[in-house]
């Protein structure tokens, strides 16, 4: 009723603002009391404070020309109307909370860096403004080859052979990649969906296909192909508003009871490699339907889970679907639920299991471990643009949730959240990451927006822990600017991070009490076929190499201190091989010694994997 009484409305608003300001003041105090080096870092666009642990910053690249506003590189809001002035321009002494958002005008253009894809020595970094193509040179440092301006938002990318697939969702996007946008409510010039580029010439990509969808493309997943039929299958996840039917006839809105609605679906897209211009949607399955009744809204209907629980979005879309083709399964992070899919028929995915979490606001992304027996889901509480790592924010909200897959069911094991408290002007929540392929362990590197980069070990699903991090101070000391790391991925023994505002960072892990030089080197030997797409996972393998066996021996010594003497003997035996291993000039006596040590290691608790790796090395030398 206060809305009908202007004085009461103003009073209630003032009370709410005062409470928020006081909460922010208390959070600032709590942050200063934290002993975590990431807390309370110096703000700055290019000169922010830095906290780094067990990592090395190899290189930092600014955004390329054309992908940054030279007059406003930090994308700070501007305008005459500000929270510190009233409508007459007079100064208003009342403080306003940062959480409420700035009343200044946001920049008209968005140059946000987004997702990445890799193939061979090529890195493609997506952007709301298009994409940039880099060659990975010496030490993994990117060198810019070309830039393609093609606004439309999202910019999530995947590489399949000579084709680049890119997601676009914003209503301003144009079919021709033009800068002028689209003003009309209905227009044949508007583009929202999957763009396809020919990148056979990396210095001159060309758009060769475009698939329009009802809700745009927020993300996509390369599921299979090209097979013998020369076709690629892609799952598309649209999360935006539904188009007008006048613009795309097959798009039906959310009218209650209409089974034709574009909600509650994903799109299955077929791309012929030889004719990408004919790419099309071949199926839009209702993957959330109730199996008994057939009702489309068969999963979480929205709302909270009871007292002191999160308000969780209804399940009418998937944000990410990560496929694991070798096991014919996929993990869907689908707004209100985490879902395990059967993709044995890529054209018709089926739901196997679904879970909910009382602390999740929005199921955002999913990552399998290397053997496809676990899934790490993320919760994007606040949508990525809010401060959700404050000192008082729950550690199971805006966090990771780790599930084991047992007999086709998702079994909850634990949560993990980046532990350093952040200020109100640092947007922070769980975001995109990837597995670091250390044999014998489940290690994950992850972006937390302005919360930085965190590397965790979740080998023990119930007890994940942090082993390394990198963080910068906030972009601005007064305004919450959506910035920080969008994605961080391991590739070629380097960690690449797209920093939304600042550019592109390259980092490397350092040996520490949590990870050895041998383990890092073994990760660098992993065979991943030279391709990485964000929502497509293949299990990596390792060669029969002494470094791999040494990495597993390091793990054995770490977890079984009583075995230290025997492990050291085995380690010495492997190190004695030295350069002779590569030239295959090892004596039969040395081979027999490795086998004898492997037999002894096998008798230790948890020594099986190290023993098998040693035997594999010996067999290679016979």
mmCIF file of C-alpha atoms in Angstrom, residues 85-461:
data_model
loop_
_atom_site.group_PDB
_atom_site.id
_atom_site.type_symbol
_atom_site.label_atom_id
_atom_site.label_comp_id
_atom_site.label_asym_id
_atom_site.label_seq_id
_atom_site.Cartn_x
_atom_site.Cartn_y
_atom_site.Cartn_z
ATOM 1 C CA UNK A 85 22.353 14.712 -7.193
ATOM 2 C CA UNK A 86 18.636 15.394 -7.136
ATOM 3 C CA UNK A 87 16.501 16.338 -10.137
ATOM 4 C CA UNK A 88 17.496 20.017 -9.824
ATOM 5 C CA UNK A 89 21.191 19.156 -9.821
ATOM 6 C CA UNK A 90 21.612 19.953 -6.142
ATOM 7 C CA UNK A 91 23.827 17.662 -4.116
ATOM 8 C CA UNK A 92 22.000 14.945 -2.201
ATOM 9 C CA UNK A 93 23.722 14.046 1.062
ATOM 10 C CA UNK A 94 21.984 10.669 1.362
ATOM 11 C CA UNK A 95 24.282 7.776 0.563
ATOM 12 C CA UNK A 96 23.139 5.232 -2.016
ATOM 13 C CA UNK A 97 24.021 1.531 -1.922
ATOM 14 C CA UNK A 98 26.255 0.115 -4.630
ATOM 15 C CA UNK A 99 24.018 -2.976 -4.720
ATOM 16 C CA UNK A 100 21.166 -0.837 -6.022
ATOM 17 C CA UNK A 101 23.074 -0.135 -9.207
ATOM 18 C CA UNK A 102 24.223 3.105 -10.802
ATOM 19 C CA UNK A 103 21.679 5.648 -12.049
ATOM 20 C CA UNK A 104 24.118 6.765 -14.720
ATOM 21 C CA UNK A 105 23.682 5.712 -18.319
ATOM 22 C CA UNK A 106 25.536 2.573 -19.331
ATOM 23 C CA UNK A 107 27.796 2.691 -22.406
ATOM 24 C CA UNK A 108 25.888 2.258 -25.673
ATOM 25 C CA UNK A 109 28.275 -0.417 -26.953
ATOM 26 C CA UNK A 110 29.494 -3.528 -25.165
ATOM 27 C CA UNK A 111 32.970 -4.860 -25.837
ATOM 28 C CA UNK A 112 32.907 -7.561 -23.157
ATOM 29 C CA UNK A 113 35.302 -10.448 -23.692
ATOM 30 C CA UNK A 114 33.489 -13.773 -23.330
ATOM 31 C CA UNK A 115 34.331 -17.397 -24.106
ATOM 32 C CA UNK A 116 37.222 -19.151 -25.859
ATOM 33 C CA UNK A 117 37.883 -22.136 -28.112
ATOM 34 C CA UNK A 118 41.187 -23.723 -29.163
ATOM 35 C CA UNK A 119 42.402 -25.823 -32.086
ATOM 36 C CA UNK A 120 46.046 -26.658 -32.688
ATOM 37 C CA UNK A 121 47.979 -23.449 -32.148
ATOM 38 C CA UNK A 122 44.879 -21.280 -32.661
ATOM 39 C CA UNK A 123 42.899 -19.492 -29.961
ATOM 40 C CA UNK A 124 39.598 -17.756 -30.720
ATOM 41 C CA UNK A 125 38.321 -15.358 -28.076
ATOM 42 C CA UNK A 126 34.672 -14.380 -28.327
ATOM 43 C CA UNK A 127 33.217 -10.997 -27.472
ATOM 44 C CA UNK A 128 29.886 -9.201 -27.398
ATOM 45 C CA UNK A 129 31.360 -7.272 -30.336
ATOM 46 C CA UNK A 130 32.587 -10.212 -32.442
ATOM 47 C CA UNK A 131 35.701 -12.362 -32.028
ATOM 48 C CA UNK A 132 39.500 -12.279 -32.198
ATOM 49 C CA UNK A 133 41.780 -14.952 -33.639
ATOM 50 C CA UNK A 134 45.223 -15.555 -32.134
ATOM 51 C CA UNK A 135 48.192 -17.762 -32.925
ATOM 52 C CA UNK A 136 49.702 -19.387 -29.835
ATOM 53 C CA UNK A 137 53.387 -18.725 -30.141
ATOM 54 C CA UNK A 138 56.414 -19.359 -27.985
ATOM 55 C CA UNK A 139 55.563 -20.160 -24.378
ATOM 56 C CA UNK A 140 51.870 -20.209 -25.312
ATOM 57 C CA UNK A 141 51.642 -16.422 -25.658
ATOM 58 C CA UNK A 142 48.898 -15.371 -28.131
ATOM 59 C CA UNK A 143 49.685 -13.236 -31.175
ATOM 60 C CA UNK A 144 46.712 -11.523 -32.844
ATOM 61 C CA UNK A 145 46.000 -12.723 -36.390
ATOM 62 C CA UNK A 146 42.629 -11.149 -37.132
ATOM 63 C CA UNK A 147 39.569 -9.496 -35.629
ATOM 64 C CA UNK A 148 35.987 -9.840 -36.819
ATOM 65 C CA UNK A 149 33.497 -7.181 -35.752
ATOM 66 C CA UNK A 150 30.058 -8.774 -35.527
ATOM 67 C CA UNK A 151 27.929 -7.441 -32.640
ATOM 68 C CA UNK A 152 25.144 -9.516 -31.179
ATOM 69 C CA UNK A 153 26.122 -10.418 -27.664
ATOM 70 C CA UNK A 154 27.400 -13.593 -26.028
ATOM 71 C CA UNK A 155 30.033 -14.549 -28.568
ATOM 72 C CA UNK A 156 30.461 -18.088 -27.225
ATOM 73 C CA UNK A 157 32.592 -19.963 -29.762
ATOM 74 C CA UNK A 158 33.471 -23.501 -30.876
ATOM 75 C CA UNK A 159 35.854 -24.766 -33.551
ATOM 76 C CA UNK A 160 35.201 -27.798 -35.773
ATOM 77 C CA UNK A 161 37.805 -28.187 -38.506
ATOM 78 C CA UNK A 162 37.691 -25.044 -40.628
ATOM 79 C CA UNK A 163 34.383 -23.878 -39.176
ATOM 80 C CA UNK A 164 33.846 -21.520 -36.261
ATOM 81 C CA UNK A 165 30.440 -21.575 -34.561
ATOM 82 C CA UNK A 166 29.381 -18.502 -32.566
ATOM 83 C CA UNK A 167 26.348 -17.749 -30.382
ATOM 84 C CA UNK A 168 24.413 -14.474 -30.709
ATOM 85 C CA UNK A 169 21.389 -13.524 -28.647
ATOM 86 C CA UNK A 170 20.841 -9.774 -28.428
ATOM 87 C CA UNK A 171 18.004 -8.163 -30.364
ATOM 88 C CA UNK A 172 20.442 -5.600 -31.810
ATOM 89 C CA UNK A 173 22.316 -8.303 -33.741
ATOM 90 C CA UNK A 174 22.140 -8.120 -37.511
ATOM 91 C CA UNK A 175 22.355 -10.892 -40.086
ATOM 92 C CA UNK A 176 25.074 -8.930 -41.899
ATOM 93 C CA UNK A 177 27.124 -8.246 -38.714
ATOM 94 C CA UNK A 178 26.413 -4.535 -39.158
ATOM 95 C CA UNK A 179 27.005 -1.949 -36.447
ATOM 96 C CA UNK A 180 23.765 -0.018 -36.884
ATOM 97 C CA UNK A 181 21.634 -2.477 -34.920
ATOM 98 C CA UNK A 182 17.934 -3.145 -35.522
ATOM 99 C CA UNK A 183 15.364 -0.602 -34.393
ATOM 100 C CA UNK A 184 12.133 -2.267 -35.513
ATOM 101 C CA UNK A 185 10.239 -4.738 -33.327
ATOM 102 C CA UNK A 186 10.010 -7.060 -36.325
ATOM 103 C CA UNK A 187 12.771 -7.139 -38.909
ATOM 104 C CA UNK A 188 14.189 -9.566 -41.454
ATOM 105 C CA UNK A 189 17.603 -8.002 -40.769
ATOM 106 C CA UNK A 190 17.696 -9.110 -37.123
ATOM 107 C CA UNK A 191 19.851 -12.091 -36.205
ATOM 108 C CA UNK A 192 19.573 -14.185 -33.058
ATOM 109 C CA UNK A 193 20.988 -17.686 -33.185
ATOM 110 C CA UNK A 194 24.065 -19.587 -34.398
ATOM 111 C CA UNK A 195 26.527 -17.924 -36.763
ATOM 112 C CA UNK A 196 28.935 -20.066 -38.791
ATOM 113 C CA UNK A 197 32.257 -18.771 -40.105
ATOM 114 C CA UNK A 198 34.798 -20.310 -42.461
ATOM 115 C CA UNK A 199 38.184 -19.863 -40.758
ATOM 116 C CA UNK A 200 40.307 -21.832 -43.227
ATOM 117 C CA UNK A 201 42.112 -18.519 -43.708
ATOM 118 C CA UNK A 202 42.629 -17.429 -40.117
ATOM 119 C CA UNK A 203 43.497 -13.925 -41.226
ATOM 120 C CA UNK A 204 40.218 -13.471 -43.104
ATOM 121 C CA UNK A 205 37.244 -15.365 -41.572
ATOM 122 C CA UNK A 206 34.034 -15.276 -43.604
ATOM 123 C CA UNK A 207 30.461 -15.820 -42.408
ATOM 124 C CA UNK A 208 29.059 -18.759 -44.391
ATOM 125 C CA UNK A 209 25.966 -19.761 -42.434
ATOM 126 C CA UNK A 210 23.403 -18.539 -39.930
ATOM 127 C CA UNK A 211 20.638 -20.400 -38.102
ATOM 128 C CA UNK A 212 17.872 -18.246 -36.637
ATOM 129 C CA UNK A 213 16.328 -19.472 -33.370
ATOM 130 C CA UNK A 214 13.330 -18.384 -31.323
ATOM 131 C CA UNK A 215 15.244 -17.321 -28.195
ATOM 132 C CA UNK A 216 18.630 -16.600 -29.705
ATOM 133 C CA UNK A 217 21.742 -18.510 -28.716
ATOM 134 C CA UNK A 218 23.178 -17.955 -25.262
ATOM 135 C CA UNK A 219 25.486 -20.961 -25.524
ATOM 136 C CA UNK A 220 25.869 -23.978 -27.780
ATOM 137 C CA UNK A 221 27.452 -27.434 -27.604
ATOM 138 C CA UNK A 222 29.137 -29.386 -30.398
ATOM 139 C CA UNK A 223 27.683 -32.853 -29.842
ATOM 140 C CA UNK A 224 29.016 -34.929 -32.714
ATOM 141 C CA UNK A 225 30.504 -34.905 -36.176
ATOM 142 C CA UNK A 226 31.368 -34.457 -38.755
ATOM 143 C CA UNK A 227 30.573 -38.122 -39.307
ATOM 144 C CA UNK A 228 30.394 -40.117 -42.525
ATOM 145 C CA UNK A 229 27.426 -38.005 -43.551
ATOM 146 C CA UNK A 230 29.548 -34.867 -43.240
ATOM 147 C CA UNK A 231 27.252 -33.247 -40.686
ATOM 148 C CA UNK A 232 27.895 -31.592 -37.325
ATOM 149 C CA UNK A 233 25.241 -31.798 -34.605
ATOM 150 C CA UNK A 234 24.972 -28.840 -32.227
ATOM 151 C CA UNK A 235 22.723 -28.252 -29.222
ATOM 152 C CA UNK A 236 21.584 -24.650 -28.879
ATOM 153 C CA UNK A 237 20.535 -23.065 -25.584
ATOM 154 C CA UNK A 238 18.519 -19.871 -25.927
ATOM 155 C CA UNK A 239 17.655 -17.956 -22.776
ATOM 156 C CA UNK A 240 16.308 -14.658 -24.091
ATOM 157 C CA UNK A 241 12.805 -13.444 -24.934
ATOM 158 C CA UNK A 242 10.782 -15.244 -27.577
ATOM 159 C CA UNK A 243 10.647 -13.646 -31.019
ATOM 160 C CA UNK A 244 7.489 -12.256 -32.507
ATOM 161 C CA UNK A 245 5.807 -14.753 -34.816
ATOM 162 C CA UNK A 246 5.825 -12.088 -37.514
ATOM 163 C CA UNK A 247 9.611 -12.360 -37.457
ATOM 164 C CA UNK A 248 9.866 -16.153 -37.204
ATOM 165 C CA UNK A 249 6.662 -18.078 -37.747
ATOM 166 C CA UNK A 250 7.612 -21.129 -35.672
ATOM 167 C CA UNK A 251 8.130 -19.088 -32.479
ATOM 168 C CA UNK A 252 5.211 -19.333 -30.067
ATOM 169 C CA UNK A 253 5.155 -17.395 -26.824
ATOM 170 C CA UNK A 254 4.507 -18.569 -23.284
ATOM 171 C CA UNK A 255 0.718 -18.584 -23.444
ATOM 172 C CA UNK A 256 -0.444 -21.002 -20.716
ATOM 173 C CA UNK A 257 -1.127 -24.472 -22.014
ATOM 174 C CA UNK A 258 0.205 -23.906 -25.531
ATOM 175 C CA UNK A 259 2.379 -26.977 -26.271
ATOM 176 C CA UNK A 260 4.012 -25.130 -29.175
ATOM 177 C CA UNK A 261 5.775 -22.647 -26.873
ATOM 178 C CA UNK A 262 9.476 -21.987 -27.457
ATOM 179 C CA UNK A 263 10.050 -22.410 -23.720
ATOM 180 C CA UNK A 264 11.054 -25.751 -22.134
ATOM 181 C CA UNK A 265 13.150 -26.757 -25.150
ATOM 182 C CA UNK A 266 16.617 -26.934 -26.568
ATOM 183 C CA UNK A 267 17.363 -26.763 -30.294
ATOM 184 C CA UNK A 268 19.146 -29.531 -32.174
ATOM 185 C CA UNK A 269 20.955 -28.007 -35.150
ATOM 186 C CA UNK A 270 22.452 -29.849 -38.108
ATOM 187 C CA UNK A 271 25.368 -28.246 -39.976
ATOM 188 C CA UNK A 272 26.516 -29.839 -43.273
ATOM 189 C CA UNK A 273 30.259 -29.182 -43.456
ATOM 190 C CA UNK A 274 30.219 -28.849 -47.242
ATOM 191 C CA UNK A 275 27.206 -26.532 -47.218
ATOM 192 C CA UNK A 276 26.990 -24.632 -43.912
ATOM 193 C CA UNK A 277 24.567 -22.163 -45.457
ATOM 194 C CA UNK A 278 21.932 -24.927 -45.329
ATOM 195 C CA UNK A 279 22.361 -25.519 -41.585
ATOM 196 C CA UNK A 280 18.999 -25.806 -39.846
ATOM 197 C CA UNK A 281 17.104 -26.790 -36.717
ATOM 198 C CA UNK A 282 16.073 -30.431 -37.055
ATOM 199 C CA UNK A 283 14.458 -30.943 -33.645
ATOM 200 C CA UNK A 284 13.464 -28.935 -30.558
ATOM 201 C CA UNK A 285 12.883 -31.577 -27.878
ATOM 202 C CA UNK A 286 10.973 -30.747 -24.690
ATOM 203 C CA UNK A 287 13.642 -32.143 -22.387
ATOM 204 C CA UNK A 288 11.999 -31.000 -19.121
ATOM 205 C CA UNK A 289 8.620 -32.648 -19.686
ATOM 206 C CA UNK A 290 6.963 -34.769 -17.007
ATOM 207 C CA UNK A 291 7.378 -38.376 -18.109
ATOM 208 C CA UNK A 292 3.981 -39.432 -16.790
ATOM 209 C CA UNK A 293 1.711 -36.535 -17.724
ATOM 210 C CA UNK A 294 3.658 -35.070 -20.616
ATOM 211 C CA UNK A 295 3.384 -31.576 -19.113
ATOM 212 C CA UNK A 296 6.196 -29.429 -20.510
ATOM 213 C CA UNK A 297 6.995 -27.878 -17.107
ATOM 214 C CA UNK A 298 7.996 -31.181 -15.554
ATOM 215 C CA UNK A 299 10.833 -29.998 -13.333
ATOM 216 C CA UNK A 300 11.404 -27.089 -10.909
ATOM 217 C CA UNK A 301 8.548 -24.576 -11.136
ATOM 218 C CA UNK A 302 10.422 -21.683 -9.532
ATOM 219 C CA UNK A 303 10.476 -20.153 -6.054
ATOM 220 C CA UNK A 304 12.302 -20.942 -2.840
ATOM 221 C CA UNK A 305 12.770 -24.285 -1.103
ATOM 222 C CA UNK A 306 11.622 -23.220 2.351
ATOM 223 C CA UNK A 307 13.013 -20.999 5.091
ATOM 224 C CA UNK A 308 16.563 -19.712 4.586
ATOM 225 C CA UNK A 309 16.829 -21.138 1.087
ATOM 226 C CA UNK A 310 17.509 -19.636 -2.295
ATOM 227 C CA UNK A 311 14.940 -18.316 -4.776
ATOM 228 C CA UNK A 312 15.579 -20.647 -7.707
ATOM 229 C CA UNK A 313 14.612 -19.890 -11.302
ATOM 230 C CA UNK A 314 12.007 -22.079 -12.977
ATOM 231 C CA UNK A 315 13.358 -24.745 -15.312
ATOM 232 C CA UNK A 316 12.305 -23.617 -18.770
ATOM 233 C CA UNK A 317 15.746 -23.414 -20.416
ATOM 234 C CA UNK A 318 19.284 -24.744 -20.263
ATOM 235 C CA UNK A 319 22.121 -22.298 -19.846
ATOM 236 C CA UNK A 320 24.871 -24.806 -20.650
ATOM 237 C CA UNK A 321 24.871 -28.393 -21.856
ATOM 238 C CA UNK A 322 28.268 -30.084 -21.635
ATOM 239 C CA UNK A 323 28.529 -33.257 -23.693
ATOM 240 C CA UNK A 324 30.757 -36.256 -22.930
ATOM 241 C CA UNK A 325 30.444 -38.213 -26.198
ATOM 242 C CA UNK A 326 32.605 -41.204 -25.248
ATOM 243 C CA UNK A 327 30.032 -42.147 -22.589
ATOM 244 C CA UNK A 328 27.063 -40.860 -24.599
ATOM 245 C CA UNK A 329 26.013 -38.569 -21.758
ATOM 246 C CA UNK A 330 25.640 -34.839 -21.227
ATOM 247 C CA UNK A 331 25.304 -32.590 -18.191
ATOM 248 C CA UNK A 332 22.742 -29.820 -18.390
ATOM 249 C CA UNK A 333 22.843 -26.760 -16.158
ATOM 250 C CA UNK A 334 19.246 -25.804 -16.751
ATOM 251 C CA UNK A 335 18.158 -22.761 -14.707
ATOM 252 C CA UNK A 336 16.306 -24.588 -11.908
ATOM 253 C CA UNK A 337 17.874 -28.048 -12.146
ATOM 254 C CA UNK A 338 21.046 -29.961 -12.841
ATOM 255 C CA UNK A 339 20.314 -32.691 -15.388
ATOM 256 C CA UNK A 340 22.044 -35.825 -16.667
ATOM 257 C CA UNK A 341 21.135 -36.622 -20.285
ATOM 258 C CA UNK A 342 21.452 -39.716 -22.465
ATOM 259 C CA UNK A 343 22.755 -38.567 -25.870
ATOM 260 C CA UNK A 344 23.195 -41.996 -27.463
ATOM 261 C CA UNK A 345 20.893 -40.575 -30.137
ATOM 262 C CA UNK A 346 22.358 -37.073 -30.550
ATOM 263 C CA UNK A 347 19.234 -35.912 -32.365
ATOM 264 C CA UNK A 348 16.955 -36.871 -29.486
ATOM 265 C CA UNK A 349 18.510 -36.378 -26.017
ATOM 266 C CA UNK A 350 16.691 -38.014 -23.109
ATOM 267 C CA UNK A 351 16.700 -37.050 -19.443
ATOM 268 C CA UNK A 352 18.237 -39.677 -17.134
ATOM 269 C CA UNK A 353 18.193 -37.827 -13.820
ATOM 270 C CA UNK A 354 17.613 -34.344 -12.427
ATOM 271 C CA UNK A 355 18.559 -32.716 -9.126
ATOM 272 C CA UNK A 356 17.831 -29.445 -7.358
ATOM 273 C CA UNK A 357 19.769 -27.500 -4.733
ATOM 274 C CA UNK A 358 18.224 -25.204 -2.096
ATOM 275 C CA UNK A 359 21.269 -22.921 -2.364
ATOM 276 C CA UNK A 360 21.292 -22.527 -6.156
ATOM 277 C CA UNK A 361 19.637 -19.512 -7.774
ATOM 278 C CA UNK A 362 20.443 -20.415 -11.386
ATOM 279 C CA UNK A 363 22.128 -23.606 -12.602
ATOM 280 C CA UNK A 364 24.692 -22.142 -14.981
ATOM 281 C CA UNK A 365 27.369 -24.560 -16.196
ATOM 282 C CA UNK A 366 28.615 -28.122 -15.834
ATOM 283 C CA UNK A 367 31.998 -29.829 -16.128
ATOM 284 C CA UNK A 368 32.762 -33.554 -15.994
ATOM 285 C CA UNK A 369 35.935 -34.930 -14.481
ATOM 286 C CA UNK A 370 38.273 -36.699 -16.885
ATOM 287 C CA UNK A 371 36.643 -40.133 -16.699
ATOM 288 C CA UNK A 372 33.057 -38.870 -16.708
ATOM 289 C CA UNK A 373 32.173 -40.116 -13.227
ATOM 290 C CA UNK A 374 31.599 -36.707 -11.603
ATOM 291 C CA UNK A 375 29.982 -33.403 -12.520
ATOM 292 C CA UNK A 376 30.844 -30.011 -11.101
ATOM 293 C CA UNK A 377 27.852 -27.665 -11.514
ATOM 294 C CA UNK A 378 27.993 -23.894 -10.987
ATOM 295 C CA UNK A 379 25.401 -21.456 -9.659
ATOM 296 C CA UNK A 380 25.315 -17.979 -11.231
ATOM 297 C CA UNK A 381 23.509 -16.239 -8.376
ATOM 298 C CA UNK A 382 23.014 -12.601 -9.331
ATOM 299 C CA UNK A 383 23.496 -13.244 -13.047
ATOM 300 C CA UNK A 384 27.207 -12.476 -13.047
ATOM 301 C CA UNK A 385 26.761 -8.736 -12.646
ATOM 302 C CA UNK A 386 26.400 -8.599 -8.864
ATOM 303 C CA UNK A 387 28.693 -8.859 -5.866
ATOM 304 C CA UNK A 388 27.982 -12.308 -4.485
ATOM 305 C CA UNK A 389 31.253 -13.113 -2.685
ATOM 306 C CA UNK A 390 30.830 -10.641 0.145
ATOM 307 C CA UNK A 391 31.839 -11.542 3.686
ATOM 308 C CA UNK A 392 28.240 -12.285 4.657
ATOM 309 C CA UNK A 393 27.206 -14.232 1.541
ATOM 310 C CA UNK A 394 26.609 -17.965 2.195
ATOM 311 C CA UNK A 395 29.391 -20.251 1.003
ATOM 312 C CA UNK A 396 26.892 -22.585 -0.662
ATOM 313 C CA UNK A 397 25.167 -19.801 -2.654
ATOM 314 C CA UNK A 398 26.757 -18.738 -5.936
ATOM 315 C CA UNK A 399 29.076 -21.718 -5.559
ATOM 316 C CA UNK A 400 30.033 -25.028 -7.168
ATOM 317 C CA UNK A 401 28.143 -28.223 -6.375
ATOM 318 C CA UNK A 402 29.940 -31.523 -6.900
ATOM 319 C CA UNK A 403 28.013 -34.682 -7.764
ATOM 320 C CA UNK A 404 29.173 -38.241 -8.330
ATOM 321 C CA UNK A 405 27.408 -40.267 -11.024
ATOM 322 C CA UNK A 406 26.366 -43.611 -9.558
ATOM 323 C CA UNK A 407 24.168 -46.045 -11.488
ATOM 324 C CA UNK A 408 22.823 -43.253 -13.654
ATOM 325 C CA UNK A 409 21.969 -41.039 -10.668
ATOM 326 C CA UNK A 410 23.478 -37.744 -9.544
ATOM 327 C CA UNK A 411 24.624 -38.077 -5.930
ATOM 328 C CA UNK A 412 25.446 -34.839 -4.107
ATOM 329 C CA UNK A 413 28.827 -34.708 -2.382
ATOM 330 C CA UNK A 414 29.825 -31.109 -1.550
ATOM 331 C CA UNK A 415 29.932 -27.391 -2.337
ATOM 332 C CA UNK A 416 32.926 -25.178 -2.987
ATOM 333 C CA UNK A 417 33.105 -21.390 -3.151
ATOM 334 C CA UNK A 418 36.101 -19.138 -3.693
ATOM 335 C CA UNK A 419 36.857 -18.227 -0.054
ATOM 336 C CA UNK A 420 38.216 -14.656 -0.282
ATOM 337 C CA UNK A 421 35.658 -11.972 0.722
ATOM 338 C CA UNK A 422 35.098 -9.307 -1.935
ATOM 339 C CA UNK A 423 33.871 -5.713 -1.906
ATOM 340 C CA UNK A 424 30.468 -4.463 -3.135
ATOM 341 C CA UNK A 425 31.985 -3.130 -6.375
ATOM 342 C CA UNK A 426 33.376 -6.532 -7.396
ATOM 343 C CA UNK A 427 30.948 -8.738 -9.289
ATOM 344 C CA UNK A 428 31.758 -12.264 -8.201
ATOM 345 C CA UNK A 429 30.106 -15.670 -8.562
ATOM 346 C CA UNK A 430 31.011 -19.117 -9.891
ATOM 347 C CA UNK A 431 31.613 -19.110 -13.650
ATOM 348 C CA UNK A 432 33.353 -21.051 -16.424
ATOM 349 C CA UNK A 433 36.349 -23.347 -16.076
ATOM 350 C CA UNK A 434 37.929 -26.598 -17.191
ATOM 351 C CA UNK A 435 39.760 -29.680 -15.993
ATOM 352 C CA UNK A 436 43.552 -29.539 -15.660
ATOM 353 C CA UNK A 437 44.592 -33.056 -16.754
ATOM 354 C CA UNK A 438 46.867 -34.172 -13.946
ATOM 355 C CA UNK A 439 46.850 -38.002 -13.946
ATOM 356 C CA UNK A 440 45.280 -39.494 -10.846
ATOM 357 C CA UNK A 441 43.581 -36.267 -9.749
ATOM 358 C CA UNK A 442 40.509 -34.149 -10.495
ATOM 359 C CA UNK A 443 41.731 -30.542 -10.715
ATOM 360 C CA UNK A 444 39.594 -27.654 -11.938
ATOM 361 C CA UNK A 445 40.542 -24.100 -12.891
ATOM 362 C CA UNK A 446 37.660 -21.644 -12.706
ATOM 363 C CA UNK A 447 36.738 -18.024 -13.363
ATOM 364 C CA UNK A 448 34.974 -16.045 -10.626
ATOM 365 C CA UNK A 449 34.542 -12.731 -12.503
ATOM 366 C CA UNK A 450 36.192 -10.053 -10.305
ATOM 367 C CA UNK A 451 36.799 -12.776 -7.718
ATOM 368 C CA UNK A 452 39.670 -13.837 -9.992
ATOM 369 C CA UNK A 453 40.864 -17.328 -10.886
ATOM 370 C CA UNK A 454 40.764 -20.269 -8.496
ATOM 371 C CA UNK A 455 42.261 -23.741 -8.949
ATOM 372 C CA UNK A 456 40.742 -26.508 -6.852
ATOM 373 C CA UNK A 457 41.266 -30.219 -6.262
ATOM 374 C CA UNK A 458 38.028 -32.227 -6.077
ATOM 375 C CA UNK A 459 39.539 -35.713 -6.286
ATOM 376 C CA UNK A 460 37.806 -36.371 -2.990
ATOM 377 C CA UNK A 461 34.320 -35.262 -4.022
#
